[in-house]
Coordinates of C-alpha atoms and ligand atoms in Angstrom, one line a residue:
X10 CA 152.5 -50.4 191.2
X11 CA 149.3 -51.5 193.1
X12 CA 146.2 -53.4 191.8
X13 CA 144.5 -49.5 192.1
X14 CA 140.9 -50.3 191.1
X15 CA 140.0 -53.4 193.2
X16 CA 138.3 -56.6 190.3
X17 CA 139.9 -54.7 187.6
X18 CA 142.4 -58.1 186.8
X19 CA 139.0 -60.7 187.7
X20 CA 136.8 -58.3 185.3
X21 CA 139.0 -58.3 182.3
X22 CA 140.0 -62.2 182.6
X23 CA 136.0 -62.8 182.4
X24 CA 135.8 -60.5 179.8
X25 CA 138.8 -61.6 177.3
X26 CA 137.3 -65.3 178.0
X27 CA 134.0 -64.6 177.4
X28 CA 134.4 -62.4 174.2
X29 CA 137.3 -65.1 173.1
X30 CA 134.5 -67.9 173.5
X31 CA 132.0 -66.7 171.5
X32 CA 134.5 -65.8 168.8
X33 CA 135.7 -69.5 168.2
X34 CA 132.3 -70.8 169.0
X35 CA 133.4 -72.3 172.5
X36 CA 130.9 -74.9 174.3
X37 CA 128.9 -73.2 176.7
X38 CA 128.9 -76.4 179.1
X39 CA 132.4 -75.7 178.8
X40 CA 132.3 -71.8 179.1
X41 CA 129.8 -71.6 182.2
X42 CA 132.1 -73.9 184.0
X43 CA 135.2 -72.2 183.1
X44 CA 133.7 -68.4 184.2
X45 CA 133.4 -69.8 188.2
X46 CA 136.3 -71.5 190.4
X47 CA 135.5 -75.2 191.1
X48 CA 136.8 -74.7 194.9
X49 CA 137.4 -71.5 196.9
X50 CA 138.8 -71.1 200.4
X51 CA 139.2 -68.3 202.8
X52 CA 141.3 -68.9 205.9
X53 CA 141.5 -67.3 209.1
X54 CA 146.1 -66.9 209.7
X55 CA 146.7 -66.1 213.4
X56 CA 150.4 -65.3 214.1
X57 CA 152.2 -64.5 217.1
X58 CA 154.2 -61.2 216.6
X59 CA 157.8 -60.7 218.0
X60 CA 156.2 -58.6 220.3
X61 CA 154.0 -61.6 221.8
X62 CA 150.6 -60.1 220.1
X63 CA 148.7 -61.9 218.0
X64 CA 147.9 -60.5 214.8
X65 CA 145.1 -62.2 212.3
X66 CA 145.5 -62.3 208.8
X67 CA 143.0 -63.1 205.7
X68 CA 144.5 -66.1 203.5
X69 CA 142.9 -67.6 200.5
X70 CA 143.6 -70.3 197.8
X71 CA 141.4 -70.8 194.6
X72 CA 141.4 -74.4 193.0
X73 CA 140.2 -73.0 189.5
X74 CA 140.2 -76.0 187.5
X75 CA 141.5 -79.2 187.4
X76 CA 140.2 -81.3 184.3
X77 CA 143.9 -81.6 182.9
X78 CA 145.8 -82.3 186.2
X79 CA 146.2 -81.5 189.9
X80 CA 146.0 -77.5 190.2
X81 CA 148.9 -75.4 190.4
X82 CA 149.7 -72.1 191.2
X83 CA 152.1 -69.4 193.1
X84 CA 151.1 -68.2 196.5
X85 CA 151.5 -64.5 196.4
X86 CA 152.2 -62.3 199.8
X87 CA 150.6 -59.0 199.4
X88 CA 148.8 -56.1 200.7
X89 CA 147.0 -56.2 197.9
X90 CA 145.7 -59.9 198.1
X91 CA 142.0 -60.7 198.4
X92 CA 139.5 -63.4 196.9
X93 CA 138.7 -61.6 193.3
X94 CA 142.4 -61.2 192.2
X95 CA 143.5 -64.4 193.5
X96 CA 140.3 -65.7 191.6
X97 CA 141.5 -64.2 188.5
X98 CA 145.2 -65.6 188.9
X99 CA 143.5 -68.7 189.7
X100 CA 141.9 -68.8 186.5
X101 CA 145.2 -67.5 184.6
X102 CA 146.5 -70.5 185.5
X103 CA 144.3 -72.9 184.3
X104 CA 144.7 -71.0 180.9
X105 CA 148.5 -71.0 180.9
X106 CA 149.0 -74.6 181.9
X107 CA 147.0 -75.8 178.8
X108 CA 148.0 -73.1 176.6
X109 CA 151.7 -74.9 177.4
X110 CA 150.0 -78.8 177.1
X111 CA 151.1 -78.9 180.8
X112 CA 149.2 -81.7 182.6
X113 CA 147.8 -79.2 185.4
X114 CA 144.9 -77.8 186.4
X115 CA 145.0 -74.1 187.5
X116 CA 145.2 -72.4 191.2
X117 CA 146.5 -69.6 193.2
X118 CA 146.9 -68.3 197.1
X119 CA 147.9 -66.0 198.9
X120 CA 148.1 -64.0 202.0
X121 CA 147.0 -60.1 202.6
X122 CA 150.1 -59.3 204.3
X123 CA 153.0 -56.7 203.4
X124 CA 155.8 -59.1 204.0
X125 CA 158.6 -56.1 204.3
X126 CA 157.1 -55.5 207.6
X127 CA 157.3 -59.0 209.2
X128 CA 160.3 -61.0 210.9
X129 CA 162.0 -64.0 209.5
X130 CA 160.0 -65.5 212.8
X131 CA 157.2 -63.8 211.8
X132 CA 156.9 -64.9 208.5
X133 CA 158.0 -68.4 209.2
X134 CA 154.8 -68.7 211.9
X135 CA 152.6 -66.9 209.1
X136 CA 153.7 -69.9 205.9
X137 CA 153.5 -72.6 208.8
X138 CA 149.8 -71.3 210.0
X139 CA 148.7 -70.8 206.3
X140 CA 150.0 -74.5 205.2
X141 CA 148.2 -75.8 208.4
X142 CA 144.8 -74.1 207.1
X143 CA 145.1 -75.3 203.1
X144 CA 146.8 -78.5 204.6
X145 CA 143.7 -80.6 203.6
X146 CA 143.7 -79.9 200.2
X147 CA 147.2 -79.4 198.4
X148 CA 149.0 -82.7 198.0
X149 CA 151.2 -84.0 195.0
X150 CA 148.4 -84.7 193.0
X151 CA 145.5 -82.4 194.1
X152 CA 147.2 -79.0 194.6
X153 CA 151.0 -78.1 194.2
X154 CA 151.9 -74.5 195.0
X155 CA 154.3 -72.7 194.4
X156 CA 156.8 -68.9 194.7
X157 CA 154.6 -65.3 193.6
X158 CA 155.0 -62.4 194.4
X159 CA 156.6 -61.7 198.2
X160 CA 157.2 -65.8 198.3
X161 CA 160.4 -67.5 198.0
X162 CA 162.3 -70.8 198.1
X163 CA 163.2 -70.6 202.0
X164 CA 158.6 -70.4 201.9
X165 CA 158.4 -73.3 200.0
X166 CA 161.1 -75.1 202.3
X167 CA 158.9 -74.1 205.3
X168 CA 155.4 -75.0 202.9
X169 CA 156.6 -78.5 202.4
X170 CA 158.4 -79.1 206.1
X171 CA 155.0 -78.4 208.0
X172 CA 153.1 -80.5 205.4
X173 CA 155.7 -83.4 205.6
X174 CA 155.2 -83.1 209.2
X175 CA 151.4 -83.5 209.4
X176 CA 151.7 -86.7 207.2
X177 CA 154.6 -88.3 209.4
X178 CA 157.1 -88.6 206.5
X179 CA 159.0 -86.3 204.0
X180 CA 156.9 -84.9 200.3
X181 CA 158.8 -83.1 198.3
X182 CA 156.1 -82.9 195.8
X183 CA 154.0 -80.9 197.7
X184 CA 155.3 -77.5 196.1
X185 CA 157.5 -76.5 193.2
X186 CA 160.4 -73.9 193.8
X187 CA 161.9 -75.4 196.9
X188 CA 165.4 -74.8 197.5
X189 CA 167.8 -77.4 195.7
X190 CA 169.0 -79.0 198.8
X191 CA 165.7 -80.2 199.7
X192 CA 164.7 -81.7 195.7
X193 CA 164.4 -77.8 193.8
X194 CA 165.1 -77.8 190.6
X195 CA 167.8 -76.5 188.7
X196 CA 166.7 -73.5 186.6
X197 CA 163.6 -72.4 188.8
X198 CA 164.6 -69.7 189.9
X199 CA 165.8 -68.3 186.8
X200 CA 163.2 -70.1 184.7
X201 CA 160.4 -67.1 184.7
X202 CA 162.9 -64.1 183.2
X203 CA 164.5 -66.4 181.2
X204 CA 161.0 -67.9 179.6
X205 CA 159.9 -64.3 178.9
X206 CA 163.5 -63.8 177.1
X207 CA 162.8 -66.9 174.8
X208 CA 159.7 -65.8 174.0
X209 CA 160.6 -62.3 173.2
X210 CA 163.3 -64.1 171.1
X211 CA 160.5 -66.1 169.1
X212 CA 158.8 -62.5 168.7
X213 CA 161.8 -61.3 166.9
X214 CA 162.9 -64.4 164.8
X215 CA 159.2 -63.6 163.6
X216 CA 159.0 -59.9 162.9
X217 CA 162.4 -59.7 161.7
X218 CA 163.6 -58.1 164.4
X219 CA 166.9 -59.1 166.1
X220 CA 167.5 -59.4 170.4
X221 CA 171.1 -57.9 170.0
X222 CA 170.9 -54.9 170.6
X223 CA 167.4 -54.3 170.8
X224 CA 166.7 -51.7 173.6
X225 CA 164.6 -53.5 176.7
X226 CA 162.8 -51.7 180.2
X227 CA 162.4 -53.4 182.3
X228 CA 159.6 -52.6 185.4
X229 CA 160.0 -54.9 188.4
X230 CA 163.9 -55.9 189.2
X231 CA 162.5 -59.1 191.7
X232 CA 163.0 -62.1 190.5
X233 CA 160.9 -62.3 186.9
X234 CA 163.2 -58.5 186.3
X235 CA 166.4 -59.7 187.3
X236 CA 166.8 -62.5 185.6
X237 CA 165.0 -61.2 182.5
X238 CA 167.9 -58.6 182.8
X239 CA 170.3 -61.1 182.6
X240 CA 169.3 -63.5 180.3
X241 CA 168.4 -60.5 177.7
X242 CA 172.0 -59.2 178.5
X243 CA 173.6 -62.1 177.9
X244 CA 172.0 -62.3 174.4
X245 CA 173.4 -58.9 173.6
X246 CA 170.2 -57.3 174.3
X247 CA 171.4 -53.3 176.0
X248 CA 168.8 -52.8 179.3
X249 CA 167.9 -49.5 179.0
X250 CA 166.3 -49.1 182.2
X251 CA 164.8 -50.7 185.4
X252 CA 162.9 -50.7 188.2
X253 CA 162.0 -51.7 191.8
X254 CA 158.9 -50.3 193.7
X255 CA 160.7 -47.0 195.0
X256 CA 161.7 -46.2 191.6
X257 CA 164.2 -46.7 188.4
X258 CA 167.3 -46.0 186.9
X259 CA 168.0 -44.8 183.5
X260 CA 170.8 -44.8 180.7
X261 CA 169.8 -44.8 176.8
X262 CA 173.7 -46.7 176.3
X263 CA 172.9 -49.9 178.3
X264 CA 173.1 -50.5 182.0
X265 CA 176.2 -53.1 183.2
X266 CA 173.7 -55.7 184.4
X267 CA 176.0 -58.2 185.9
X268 CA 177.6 -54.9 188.2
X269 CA 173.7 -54.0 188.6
X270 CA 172.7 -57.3 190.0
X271 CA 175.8 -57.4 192.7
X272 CA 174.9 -53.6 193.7
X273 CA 171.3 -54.6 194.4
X274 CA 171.7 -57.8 196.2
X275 CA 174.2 -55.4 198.7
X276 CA 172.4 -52.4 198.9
X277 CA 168.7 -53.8 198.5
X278 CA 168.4 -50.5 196.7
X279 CA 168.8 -49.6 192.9
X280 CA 170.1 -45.9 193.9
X281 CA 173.3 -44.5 193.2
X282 CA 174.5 -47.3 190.6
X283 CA 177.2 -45.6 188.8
X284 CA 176.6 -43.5 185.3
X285 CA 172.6 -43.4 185.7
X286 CA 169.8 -41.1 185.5
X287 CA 166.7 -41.9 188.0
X288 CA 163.1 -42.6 186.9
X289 CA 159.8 -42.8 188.1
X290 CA 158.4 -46.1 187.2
X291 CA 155.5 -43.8 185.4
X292 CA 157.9 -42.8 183.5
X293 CA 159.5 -45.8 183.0
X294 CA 156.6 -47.3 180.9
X295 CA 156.9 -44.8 178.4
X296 CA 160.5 -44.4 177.4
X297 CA 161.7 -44.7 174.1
X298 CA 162.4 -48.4 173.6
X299 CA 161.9 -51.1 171.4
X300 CA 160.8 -53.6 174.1
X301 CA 158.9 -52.9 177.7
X302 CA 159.0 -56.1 180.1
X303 CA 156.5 -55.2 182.9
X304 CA 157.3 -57.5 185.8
X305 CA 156.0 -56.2 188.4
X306 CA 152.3 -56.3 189.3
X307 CA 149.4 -55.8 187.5
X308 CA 147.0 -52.9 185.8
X309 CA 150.0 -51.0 185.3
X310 CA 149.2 -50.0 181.9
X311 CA 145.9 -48.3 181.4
X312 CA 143.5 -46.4 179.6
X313 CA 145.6 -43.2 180.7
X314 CA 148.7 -44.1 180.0
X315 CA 148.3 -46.6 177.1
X316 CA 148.7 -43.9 174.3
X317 CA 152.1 -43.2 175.9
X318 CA 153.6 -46.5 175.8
X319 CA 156.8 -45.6 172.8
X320 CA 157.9 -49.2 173.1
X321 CA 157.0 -51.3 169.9
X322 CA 157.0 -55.2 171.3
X323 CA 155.3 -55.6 175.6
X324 CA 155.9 -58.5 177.0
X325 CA 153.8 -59.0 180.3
X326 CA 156.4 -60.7 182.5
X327 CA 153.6 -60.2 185.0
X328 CA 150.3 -61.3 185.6
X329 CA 147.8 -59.0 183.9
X330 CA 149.7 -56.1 183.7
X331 CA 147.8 -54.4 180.9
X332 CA 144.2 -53.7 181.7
X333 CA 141.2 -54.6 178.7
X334 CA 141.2 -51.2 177.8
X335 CA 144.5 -50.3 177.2
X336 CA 145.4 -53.3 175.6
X337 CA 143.0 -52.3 173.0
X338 CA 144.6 -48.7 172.5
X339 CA 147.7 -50.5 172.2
X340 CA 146.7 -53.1 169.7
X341 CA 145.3 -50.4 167.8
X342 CA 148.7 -48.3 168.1
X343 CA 150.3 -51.5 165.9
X344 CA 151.7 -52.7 169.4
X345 CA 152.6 -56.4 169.9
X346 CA 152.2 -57.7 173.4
X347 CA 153.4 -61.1 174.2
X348 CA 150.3 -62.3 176.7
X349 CA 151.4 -62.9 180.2
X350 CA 150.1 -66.7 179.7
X351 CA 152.7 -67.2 177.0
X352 CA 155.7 -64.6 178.2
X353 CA 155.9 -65.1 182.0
X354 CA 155.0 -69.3 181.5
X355 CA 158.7 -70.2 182.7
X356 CA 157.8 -70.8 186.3
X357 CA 155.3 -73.1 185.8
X358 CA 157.0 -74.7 183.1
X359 CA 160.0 -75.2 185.7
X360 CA 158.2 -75.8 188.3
X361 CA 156.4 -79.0 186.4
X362 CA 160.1 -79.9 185.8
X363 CA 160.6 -79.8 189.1
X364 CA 157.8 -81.7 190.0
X365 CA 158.3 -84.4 187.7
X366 CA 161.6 -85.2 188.6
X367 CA 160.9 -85.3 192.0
X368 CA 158.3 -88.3 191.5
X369 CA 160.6 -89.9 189.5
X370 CA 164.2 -88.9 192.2
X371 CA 166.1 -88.3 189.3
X372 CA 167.3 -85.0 188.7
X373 CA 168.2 -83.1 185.3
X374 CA 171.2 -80.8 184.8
X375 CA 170.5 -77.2 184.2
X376 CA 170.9 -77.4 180.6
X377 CA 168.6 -80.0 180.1
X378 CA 166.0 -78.0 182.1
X379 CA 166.5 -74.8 179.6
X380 CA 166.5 -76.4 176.6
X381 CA 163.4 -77.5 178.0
X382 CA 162.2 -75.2 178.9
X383 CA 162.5 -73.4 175.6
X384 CA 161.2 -76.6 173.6
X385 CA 158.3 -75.9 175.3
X386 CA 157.8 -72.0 175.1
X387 CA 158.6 -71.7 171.7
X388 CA 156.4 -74.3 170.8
X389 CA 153.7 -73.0 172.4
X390 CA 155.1 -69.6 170.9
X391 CA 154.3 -71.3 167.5
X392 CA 150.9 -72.0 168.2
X393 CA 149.8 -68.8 169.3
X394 CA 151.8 -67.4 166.2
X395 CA 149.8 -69.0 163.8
X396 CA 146.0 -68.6 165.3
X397 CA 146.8 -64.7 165.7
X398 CA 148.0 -64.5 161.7
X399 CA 145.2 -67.0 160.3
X400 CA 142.5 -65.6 162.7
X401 CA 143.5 -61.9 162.6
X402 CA 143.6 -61.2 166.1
X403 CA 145.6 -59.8 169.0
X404 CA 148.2 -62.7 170.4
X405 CA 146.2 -62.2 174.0
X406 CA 143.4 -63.3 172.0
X407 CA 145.2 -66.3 170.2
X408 CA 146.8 -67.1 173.4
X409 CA 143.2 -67.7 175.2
X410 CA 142.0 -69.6 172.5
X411 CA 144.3 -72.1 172.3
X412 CA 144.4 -72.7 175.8
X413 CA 140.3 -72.9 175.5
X414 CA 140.4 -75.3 172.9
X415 CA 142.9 -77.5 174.4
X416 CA 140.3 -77.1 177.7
X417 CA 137.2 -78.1 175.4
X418 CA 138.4 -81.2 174.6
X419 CA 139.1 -82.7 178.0
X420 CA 136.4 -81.7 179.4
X421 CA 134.2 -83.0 176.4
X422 CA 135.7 -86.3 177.2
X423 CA 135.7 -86.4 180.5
X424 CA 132.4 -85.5 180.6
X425 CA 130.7 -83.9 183.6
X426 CA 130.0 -86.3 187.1
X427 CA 127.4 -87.2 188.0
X428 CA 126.0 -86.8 184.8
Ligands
LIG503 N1 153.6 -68.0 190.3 C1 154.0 -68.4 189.0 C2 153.0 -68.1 188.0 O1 152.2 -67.2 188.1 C3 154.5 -69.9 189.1 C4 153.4 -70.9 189.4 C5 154.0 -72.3 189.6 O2 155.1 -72.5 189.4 O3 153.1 -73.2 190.0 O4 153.0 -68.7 186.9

């Protein structure tokens, strides 16, 4: 499940906005600004070991754009992390908060670190390190991070403490996805899974398909895949099959997800759940199912493998998890993906949420934050709908134009500075 040809994710983001562009007739003042990040940083993120080393890792954020609002973005720990693919999530970003009419600009960080093989103390001096490098430029209203992959809320808690104590006084605002106790939102944590639910939902109400008892695998079971699981069980959706990095589990009846969730949280391990078959996650991708949720990392579905793909509907709970090429063969197999702008746009939508009512101290219950949170999917759901059926293209396509249109406008009127 790694990012196995390095740019692939940066070169088709360029390439689906470029080729989306010139179909709707975009601006090029607006295009040539959109194709490079307004602000990149590299940092230098020394941390003393438990063994009283000192070990130096690379750390990066991307401020992509920021015409709509302060930038926003996860911060993603990762071997895998360097400045092209947090570039490209960057840029994802800026898409998916105006594809949603979010009032943020897009950004994303990270850290080229394999966080399985670091302490609690280790990791704590790593986030504290990091946040003292980017210090200067995230703030409530210029950059708001937020969880990604190998993040969590207990990072965010340690993000906000050491910014709060450079300024001299407490700012919640300065990440989304804290832990409640210190002004997280309710619904955050589920909010990503659940998003991607909603909108597979809207996919159905629209093909006349129905969620009960439509069969779903799911790659990734972290914490877009778990809670996908759950809210697609709860809607009488059966889970065929899921899967962490070491592998899946299989059984064409349903998996018991609620029993699934307790096992894993005990065992940190999928293996020997009761009444299932194992699977590579290879093999995973193509099993006979009505819906795939890859939510995991991305590139995972490519040129090789996209013929394979049995699944009908894909809905990238991940970032870019089906590369240019495949997404082609699959378009052309009569596939509908659900573009991870659209699907996996739950966090972010929470996470605004939980910005919002942290400037204003006054805190929604969770079911104000879902219905919300669905208002605002489904809408946006809509939108995309309708472009892809008048326009006659893909809903990846649809979904970037929208979001560039939305773009074109603001930054038609707010012109560019100087002049
Ligand atoms: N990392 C998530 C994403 O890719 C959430 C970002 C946020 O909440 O700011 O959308």
């Amino acid at each position: 499940m790694q990012n196995m040809v390095d740019g692939v994710l940066y070169k088709n983001t360029v390439k689906t906005l470029t080729a989306v562009a010139e179909s709707i007739n975009l601006d090029k003042d607006v295009l040539v600004r959109l194709l490079k990040p307004r602000r990149a940083f590299i940092v230098s993120v020394p941390v003393r070991m438990d063994d009283h080393s000192i070990q130096v890792f690379d750390g990066y954020r991307v401020q992509h754009n920021q015409t709509l609002g302060p930038c926003k973005g996860g911060i993603r720990y990762h071997p895998s992390v360097n400045m092209t693919e947090v570039a490209a999530l960057a840029m994802l970003m800026t898409f998916k908060n105006a594809l949603l009419h979010l009032p943020l600009g897009g950004a994303k960080g990270g850290v080229c670190v394999d966080p399985s093989k670091l302490s609690e103390t280790e990791m704590q001096g790593l986030t504290r390190r990091y946040t003292t490098e980017i210090h200067p430029f995230i703030g409530p209203e210029r950059d708001i991070p937020a969880p990604d992959v190998g993040t969590s809320p207990q990072t965010m808690a340690w993000i906000m403490d050491t910014y709060s104590q450079k300024e001299g006084f407490s700012i919640p605002g300065v990440v989304t996805g804290k832990p409640l106790e210190i002004g997280g939102s309710l619904g955050r944590v589920s909010a990503t899974g659940l998003g991607s639910i909603y909108a597979l939902r809207a996919a159905c109400e629209k093909t006349d398909r129905s969620l009960e008892g439509m069969k779903i695998a799911i790659q990734g079971f972290g914490n877009v895949g778990s809670h996908a699981a759950m809210s697609a069980h709860e809607r009488g959706a059966k889970i065929v099959a899921v899967s962490d990095v070491i592998g899946g589990i299989h059984n064409s009846n349903g998996l018991d997800i609620p029993k699934l969730v307790e096992h894993y949280e005990k065992n940190r391990s999928l293996s020997d759940f009761p009444d299932t078959e194992t699977l590579s996650n290879a093999d995973l991708l193509e099993l006979k199912c009505d819906a795939l949720l890859p939510a995991a990392l991305d590139s995972v579905i490519h040129e090789e493998n996209a013929d394979k793909i049995k699944a009908e509907i894909i809905v990238e709970g991940a970032n870019g998890p089906v590369t240019g090429a495949a997404d082609k063969i699959l378009s052309e197999n009569g596939k509908l993906i659900i573009p991870d702008i659209l699907a996996n746009g739950g966090g972010v939508i929470v996470s605004y949420f939980e910005w919002v009512q942290g400037l204003a101290a006054f805190f929604w219950t969770e079911e104000e934050v879902n219905h919300r949170l669905h208002s605002i999917i489904t809408n946006a759901f809509d939108r995309v709908w309708s472009f892809s059926q008048s326009q006659k293209c893909t809903m990846r396509d649809a979904a970037m134009a929208v979001a560039l249109r939305r773009l074109e406008a603001a930054m038609q009127l707010r012109g560019l500075y100087p002049r």
